[in-house]
PDB file of C-alpha atoms in Angstrom:
ATOM      1  CA  MET A   6      -0.049  -0.020  -0.072  1.00  0.00           C
ATOM      2  CA  ILE A   7       1.224   3.404  -0.934  1.00  0.00           C
ATOM      3  CA  GLU A   8       1.374   5.891   1.851  1.00  0.00           C
ATOM      4  CA  LEU A   9       2.191   9.597   0.847  1.00  0.00           C
ATOM      5  CA  PRO A  10       4.387  11.088   3.542  1.00  0.00           C
ATOM      6  CA  LYS A  11       3.271  14.524   5.018  1.00  0.00           C
ATOM      7  CA  ILE A  12       5.247  17.332   3.397  1.00  0.00           C
ATOM      8  CA  ILE A  13       5.684  20.963   4.227  1.00  0.00           C
ATOM      9  CA  LEU A  14       4.876  23.204   1.254  1.00  0.00           C
ATOM     10  CA  ALA A  15       7.291  26.090   0.977  1.00  0.00           C
ATOM     11  CA  SER A  16       4.920  28.133  -1.095  1.00  0.00           C
ATOM     12  CA  ALA A  17       1.868  30.259  -0.844  1.00  0.00           C
ATOM     13  CA  SER A  18       0.532  29.285  -4.354  1.00  0.00           C
ATOM     14  CA  PRO A  19      -3.193  28.550  -4.318  1.00  0.00           C
ATOM     15  CA  ARG A  20      -2.564  26.345  -7.391  1.00  0.00           C
ATOM     16  CA  ARG A  21      -0.071  24.148  -5.681  1.00  0.00           C
ATOM     17  CA  VAL A  22      -2.281  23.853  -2.662  1.00  0.00           C
ATOM     18  CA  GLU A  23      -5.184  22.818  -4.808  1.00  0.00           C
ATOM     19  CA  ILE A  24      -3.091  20.177  -6.716  1.00  0.00           C
ATOM     20  CA  LEU A  25      -1.695  18.603  -3.621  1.00  0.00           C
ATOM     21  CA  THR A  26      -5.241  18.648  -2.067  1.00  0.00           C
ATOM     22  CA  SER A  27      -6.813  16.950  -5.225  1.00  0.00           C
ATOM     23  CA  VAL A  28      -4.399  14.000  -4.983  1.00  0.00           C
ATOM     24  CA  GLY A  29      -4.984  13.662  -1.249  1.00  0.00           C
ATOM     25  CA  TRP A  30      -1.426  14.549  -0.412  1.00  0.00           C
ATOM     26  CA  PRO A  31      -1.080  15.475   3.291  1.00  0.00           C
ATOM     27  CA  PHE A  32       0.710  18.827   3.688  1.00  0.00           C
ATOM     28  CA  GLU A  33       1.125  21.927   5.725  1.00  0.00           C
ATOM     29  CA  LYS A  34       1.625  25.283   3.995  1.00  0.00           C
ATOM     30  CA  LEU A  35       4.583  27.386   5.259  1.00  0.00           C
ATOM     31  CA  PRO A  36       5.829  29.812   2.469  1.00  0.00           C
ATOM     32  CA  ALA A  37       9.475  30.589   2.290  1.00  0.00           C
ATOM     33  CA  ASP A  38      10.757  34.199   2.340  1.00  0.00           C
ATOM     34  CA  ILE A  39      13.757  34.333  -0.135  1.00  0.00           C
ATOM     35  CA  ASP A  40      15.157  36.728  -2.425  1.00  0.00           C
ATOM     36  CA  GLU A  41      13.929  35.712  -5.948  1.00  0.00           C
ATOM     37  CA  SER A  42      16.100  38.029  -7.917  1.00  0.00           C
ATOM     38  CA  GLU A  43      17.995  36.577 -10.959  1.00  0.00           C
ATOM     39  CA  ILE A  44      21.730  36.175 -10.849  1.00  0.00           C
ATOM     40  CA  ALA A  45      23.563  37.590 -13.879  1.00  0.00           C
ATOM     41  CA  GLY A  46      24.067  35.028 -16.584  1.00  0.00           C
ATOM     42  CA  GLU A  47      21.906  32.479 -15.018  1.00  0.00           C
ATOM     43  CA  GLY A  48      19.722  30.411 -17.414  1.00  0.00           C
ATOM     44  CA  PRO A  49      15.970  29.890 -16.963  1.00  0.00           C
ATOM     45  CA  GLU A  50      16.411  26.292 -15.961  1.00  0.00           C
ATOM     46  CA  ASP A  51      19.105  27.011 -13.445  1.00  0.00           C
ATOM     47  CA  TYR A  52      16.985  29.806 -12.105  1.00  0.00           C
ATOM     48  CA  VAL A  53      13.893  27.870 -11.213  1.00  0.00           C
ATOM     49  CA  THR A  54      15.836  25.014  -9.859  1.00  0.00           C
ATOM     50  CA  ARG A  55      17.977  27.334  -7.606  1.00  0.00           C
ATOM     51  CA  LEU A  56      14.771  29.165  -6.145  1.00  0.00           C
ATOM     52  CA  ALA A  57      13.084  25.826  -5.514  1.00  0.00           C
ATOM     53  CA  ARG A  58      16.036  24.521  -3.613  1.00  0.00           C
ATOM     54  CA  GLU A  59      16.561  27.861  -1.816  1.00  0.00           C
ATOM     55  CA  LYS A  60      12.761  27.713  -0.795  1.00  0.00           C
ATOM     56  CA  ALA A  61      13.053  24.088   0.474  1.00  0.00           C
ATOM     57  CA  LEU A  62      16.188  24.784   2.352  1.00  0.00           C
ATOM     58  CA  ALA A  63      14.944  27.958   4.030  1.00  0.00           C
ATOM     59  CA  VAL A  64      11.901  26.160   5.489  1.00  0.00           C
ATOM     60  CA  ALA A  65      13.824  23.029   6.268  1.00  0.00           C
ATOM     61  CA  SER A  66      16.046  25.149   8.443  1.00  0.00           C
ATOM     62  CA  ILE A  67      13.240  25.543  10.973  1.00  0.00           C
ATOM     63  CA  ARG A  68      11.460  22.188  10.257  1.00  0.00           C
ATOM     64  CA  PRO A  69      14.512  19.893   9.899  1.00  0.00           C
ATOM     65  CA  ASN A  70      12.806  16.717  10.669  1.00  0.00           C
ATOM     66  CA  GLU A  71      10.012  16.987   8.038  1.00  0.00           C
ATOM     67  CA  ILE A  72      10.065  16.793   4.333  1.00  0.00           C
ATOM     68  CA  VAL A  73       9.898  20.358   2.794  1.00  0.00           C
ATOM     69  CA  LEU A  74       8.817  20.921  -0.910  1.00  0.00           C
ATOM     70  CA  GLY A  75      10.118  23.937  -2.794  1.00  0.00           C
ATOM     71  CA  ALA A  76       8.941  24.831  -6.214  1.00  0.00           C
ATOM     72  CA  ASP A  77       9.275  27.686  -8.597  1.00  0.00           C
ATOM     73  CA  THR A  78       7.636  28.144 -11.967  1.00  0.00           C
ATOM     74  CA  THR A  79       8.383  30.501 -14.895  1.00  0.00           C
ATOM     75  CA  VAL A  80       7.541  31.011 -18.542  1.00  0.00           C
ATOM     76  CA  VAL A  81      10.209  31.332 -21.158  1.00  0.00           C
ATOM     77  CA  VAL A  82       9.910  32.739 -24.652  1.00  0.00           C
ATOM     78  CA  ASP A  83      13.270  32.753 -26.785  1.00  0.00           C
ATOM     79  CA  GLY A  84      15.191  32.709 -23.555  1.00  0.00           C
ATOM     80  CA  GLU A  85      13.444  35.525 -21.965  1.00  0.00           C
ATOM     81  CA  ILE A  86      11.988  34.912 -18.620  1.00  0.00           C
ATOM     82  CA  LEU A  87       8.456  36.119 -17.979  1.00  0.00           C
ATOM     83  CA  GLY A  88       7.684  36.154 -14.282  1.00  0.00           C
ATOM     84  CA  LYS A  89       4.524  37.551 -12.685  1.00  0.00           C
ATOM     85  CA  PRO A  90       3.239  40.837 -14.149  1.00  0.00           C
ATOM     86  CA  VAL A  91       3.585  44.053 -12.015  1.00  0.00           C
ATOM     87  CA  ASP A  92       0.305  45.432 -13.322  1.00  0.00           C
ATOM     88  CA  VAL A  93      -2.324  45.062 -16.045  1.00  0.00           C
ATOM     89  CA  GLU A  94      -0.187  46.834 -18.510  1.00  0.00           C
ATOM     90  CA  ASP A  95       2.595  44.481 -17.949  1.00  0.00           C
ATOM     91  CA  ALA A  96       0.418  41.442 -18.234  1.00  0.00           C
ATOM     92  CA  LYS A  97      -0.801  42.931 -21.658  1.00  0.00           C
ATOM     93  CA  ARG A  98       2.820  43.101 -22.811  1.00  0.00           C
ATOM     94  CA  MET A  99       3.478  39.648 -21.696  1.00  0.00           C
ATOM     95  CA  LEU A 100       0.458  38.292 -23.510  1.00  0.00           C
ATOM     96  CA  ARG A 101       1.239  40.020 -26.678  1.00  0.00           C
ATOM     97  CA  THR A 102       4.643  38.384 -26.535  1.00  0.00           C
ATOM     98  CA  LEU A 103       2.922  34.939 -26.115  1.00  0.00           C
ATOM     99  CA  SER A 104       0.324  35.564 -28.851  1.00  0.00           C
ATOM    100  CA  GLY A 105       0.548  33.239 -31.724  1.00  0.00           C
ATOM    101  CA  ARG A 106       3.809  31.662 -30.353  1.00  0.00           C
ATOM    102  CA  SER A 107       5.120  28.744 -28.593  1.00  0.00           C
ATOM    103  CA  HIS A 108       6.638  28.988 -25.158  1.00  0.00           C
ATOM    104  CA  PHE A 109       8.029  26.907 -22.407  1.00  0.00           C
ATOM    105  CA  VAL A 110       6.762  26.518 -18.899  1.00  0.00           C
ATOM    106  CA  LEU A 111       9.625  25.550 -16.325  1.00  0.00           C
ATOM    107  CA  THR A 112       9.145  24.388 -12.979  1.00  0.00           C
ATOM    108  CA  GLY A 113      11.832  23.477 -10.390  1.00  0.00           C
ATOM    109  CA  VAL A 114      11.024  21.347  -7.565  1.00  0.00           C
ATOM    110  CA  ALA A 115      13.076  20.503  -4.642  1.00  0.00           C
ATOM    111  CA  ALA A 116      12.723  18.109  -1.576  1.00  0.00           C
ATOM    112  CA  ALA A 117      14.726  18.787   1.453  1.00  0.00           C
ATOM    113  CA  PHE A 118      14.856  16.766   4.622  1.00  0.00           C
ATOM    114  CA  ASN A 119      17.309  16.894   7.603  1.00  0.00           C
ATOM    115  CA  GLY A 120      19.945  19.108   5.817  1.00  0.00           C
ATOM    116  CA  LYS A 121      19.678  17.191   2.389  1.00  0.00           C
ATOM    117  CA  VAL A 122      17.934  18.543  -0.782  1.00  0.00           C
ATOM    118  CA  GLU A 123      17.359  17.021  -3.991  1.00  0.00           C
ATOM    119  CA  SER A 124      15.819  18.655  -7.043  1.00  0.00           C
ATOM    120  CA  ALA A 125      14.349  18.104 -10.581  1.00  0.00           C
ATOM    121  CA  LEU A 126      13.004  20.142 -13.475  1.00  0.00           C
ATOM    122  CA  GLU A 127       9.881  19.828 -15.639  1.00  0.00           C
ATOM    123  CA  LYS A 128       9.617  21.504 -19.006  1.00  0.00           C
ATOM    124  CA  THR A 129       6.228  21.950 -20.928  1.00  0.00           C
ATOM    125  CA  ARG A 130       5.662  23.413 -24.357  1.00  0.00           C
ATOM    126  CA  VAL A 131       2.497  25.483 -24.634  1.00  0.00           C
ATOM    127  CA  ASP A 132       1.228  27.012 -27.960  1.00  0.00           C
ATOM    128  CA  PHE A 133      -0.967  30.026 -28.208  1.00  0.00           C
ATOM    129  CA  VAL A 134      -3.119  31.098 -31.177  1.00  0.00           C
ATOM    130  CA  PRO A 135      -2.889  34.662 -32.318  1.00  0.00           C
ATOM    131  CA  MET A 136      -4.863  36.929 -30.104  1.00  0.00           C
ATOM    132  CA  ASN A 137      -6.042  40.421 -31.046  1.00  0.00           C
ATOM    133  CA  GLU A 138      -5.972  43.443 -28.770  1.00  0.00           C
ATOM    134  CA  ASP A 139      -9.538  42.923 -27.418  1.00  0.00           C
ATOM    135  CA  GLU A 140      -8.720  39.323 -26.404  1.00  0.00           C
ATOM    136  CA  ILE A 141      -5.528  40.351 -24.835  1.00  0.00           C
ATOM    137  CA  THR A 142      -7.348  43.102 -22.911  1.00  0.00           C
ATOM    138  CA  PHE A 143     -10.040  40.677 -21.818  1.00  0.00           C
ATOM    139  CA  LEU A 144      -7.336  38.233 -20.352  1.00  0.00           C
ATOM    140  CA  ALA A 145      -5.439  40.967 -18.762  1.00  0.00           C
ATOM    141  CA  GLU A 146      -8.241  42.887 -17.085  1.00  0.00           C
ATOM    142  CA  ARG A 147     -10.084  40.027 -15.650  1.00  0.00           C
ATOM    143  CA  GLY A 148      -7.412  39.904 -12.703  1.00  0.00           C
ATOM    144  CA  GLU A 149      -6.611  36.430 -13.517  1.00  0.00           C
ATOM    145  CA  PRO A 150      -2.987  36.822 -14.669  1.00  0.00           C
ATOM    146  CA  LEU A 151      -1.511  39.206 -11.994  1.00  0.00           C
ATOM    147  CA  ASP A 152      -0.296  36.384  -9.701  1.00  0.00           C
ATOM    148  CA  LYS A 153       0.904  34.007 -12.290  1.00  0.00           C
ATOM    149  CA  ALA A 154       4.159  33.551 -14.326  1.00  0.00           C
ATOM    150  CA  GLY A 155       3.462  34.598 -17.988  1.00  0.00           C
ATOM    151  CA  ALA A 156       0.270  36.363 -17.014  1.00  0.00           C
ATOM    152  CA  TYR A 157      -2.073  33.616 -17.646  1.00  0.00           C
ATOM    153  CA  ALA A 158      -3.793  30.671 -16.019  1.00  0.00           C
ATOM    154  CA  VAL A 159      -4.230  27.460 -18.164  1.00  0.00           C
ATOM    155  CA  GLN A 160      -7.174  26.188 -16.232  1.00  0.00           C
ATOM    156  CA  ALA A 161      -9.071  29.597 -16.790  1.00  0.00           C
ATOM    157  CA  GLN A 162      -9.963  32.016 -19.506  1.00  0.00           C
ATOM    158  CA  ALA A 163      -6.490  31.555 -21.203  1.00  0.00           C
ATOM    159  CA  ALA A 164      -7.626  28.077 -22.114  1.00  0.00           C
ATOM    160  CA  LEU A 165      -9.810  29.798 -24.958  1.00  0.00           C
ATOM    161  CA  PHE A 166      -6.611  30.795 -26.701  1.00  0.00           C
ATOM    162  CA  ILE A 167      -4.280  27.624 -26.157  1.00  0.00           C
ATOM    163  CA  LYS A 168      -3.669  25.609 -29.338  1.00  0.00           C
ATOM    164  CA  GLY A 169      -1.783  22.840 -27.814  1.00  0.00           C
ATOM    165  CA  ILE A 170       0.201  21.556 -24.756  1.00  0.00           C
ATOM    166  CA  GLU A 171       3.189  19.211 -25.124  1.00  0.00           C
ATOM    167  CA  GLY A 172       4.280  17.731 -21.794  1.00  0.00           C
ATOM    168  CA  ASP A 173       2.871  17.791 -18.235  1.00  0.00           C
ATOM    169  CA  TYR A 174      -0.470  19.814 -17.956  1.00  0.00           C
ATOM    170  CA  TRP A 175      -0.136  19.985 -14.360  1.00  0.00           C
ATOM    171  CA  ASN A 176       3.328  21.736 -14.740  1.00  0.00           C
ATOM    172  CA  VAL A 177       1.600  24.670 -16.584  1.00  0.00           C
ATOM    173  CA  VAL A 178      -0.909  24.838 -13.686  1.00  0.00           C
ATOM    174  CA  GLY A 179       1.930  25.245 -11.278  1.00  0.00           C
ATOM    175  CA  LEU A 180       3.170  21.985  -9.834  1.00  0.00           C
ATOM    176  CA  PRO A 181       4.182  18.922 -11.864  1.00  0.00           C
ATOM    177  CA  ILE A 182       2.612  16.441  -9.299  1.00  0.00           C
ATOM    178  CA  GLY A 183       3.904  13.356 -10.907  1.00  0.00           C
ATOM    179  CA  LEU A 184       7.501  14.501 -10.791  1.00  0.00           C
ATOM    180  CA  VAL A 185       6.979  15.706  -7.236  1.00  0.00           C
ATOM    181  CA  TYR A 186       5.771  12.092  -6.434  1.00  0.00           C
ATOM    182  CA  ARG A 187       8.700  10.415  -8.040  1.00  0.00           C
ATOM    183  CA  LEU A 188      11.238  12.836  -6.464  1.00  0.00           C
ATOM    184  CA  VAL A 189       9.819  12.613  -2.742  1.00  0.00           C
ATOM    185  CA  MET A 190       9.268   8.644  -2.949  1.00  0.00           C
ATOM    186  CA  SER A 191      12.467   7.673  -4.658  1.00  0.00           C
ATOM    187  CA  SER A 192      15.091  10.124  -3.570  1.00  0.00           C
ATOM    188  CA  SER A 193      17.502   9.926  -0.732  1.00  0.00           C
ATOM    189  CA  VAL A 194      15.257  12.419   1.126  1.00  0.00           C
ATOM    190  CA  ALA A 195      12.563   9.672   1.450  1.00  0.00           C
ATOM    191  CA  ARG A 196      15.280   7.003   2.130  1.00  0.00           C
ATOM    192  CA  GLY A 197      16.549   9.169   4.924  1.00  0.00           C
ATOM    193  CA  ARG A 198      13.166   9.687   6.391  1.00  0.00           C
ATOM    194  CA  GLU A 199      12.678   5.880   6.338  1.00  0.00           C
ATOM    195  CA  VAL A 200      16.075   5.248   7.999  1.00  0.00           C
ATOM    196  CA  ARG A 201      15.219   7.901  10.730  1.00  0.00           C
ATOM    197  CA  SER A 202      11.798   6.466  11.438  1.00  0.00           C
ATOM    198  CA  SER A 203      13.137   3.023  11.676  1.00  0.00           C
ATOM    199  CA  SER A 204      15.832   4.139  14.224  1.00  0.00           C
ATOM    200  CA  ASN A 205      13.193   6.040  16.362  1.00  0.00           C
ATOM    201  CA  GLN A 206      11.191   2.831  16.604  1.00  0.00           C
ATOM    202  CA  ASN A 207      14.221   0.752  18.031  1.00  0.00           C
TER     203      ASN A 207
END
């Protein structure tokens, strides 16, 4: 029988909370407070992986005997990182960039336990149909995009303009839950937890 271990989610993302809840994964939310600035010369894949690791380790430092999950998601177009828009006009700019083009959604995930951390990366391609200015305004002014990388939510109005997705859909929502499962259950983080649990019982 599979038993999902309780994790500490080092994130305030409502989407990640919803995904973990939907699969019945026991968790506690404890958002990490870290500097999310990019480092000069850092590529998008390294950026999201580093932030995921830093989030996990930041929370693990105060909850060392529990599995801590960190995650960070960003949208990349031709090497340019599109984070969360600062306002509606910034959201419109991002949506114009995505219109009629393919882009990638990258999520770094990291699991930390007792001073150790392991990480992995999920990459999903998303294709948008061309959008006119009215459609871009419709998306930007609904309030939907302001807390989301790339200024859209695949599970909401933006779905009207998505031509196709290649890869993990849940990654685009905000958490590649299959990758999280494999990372937590097969990593040294999980094995270390099992060893510790066994020693505590002796």
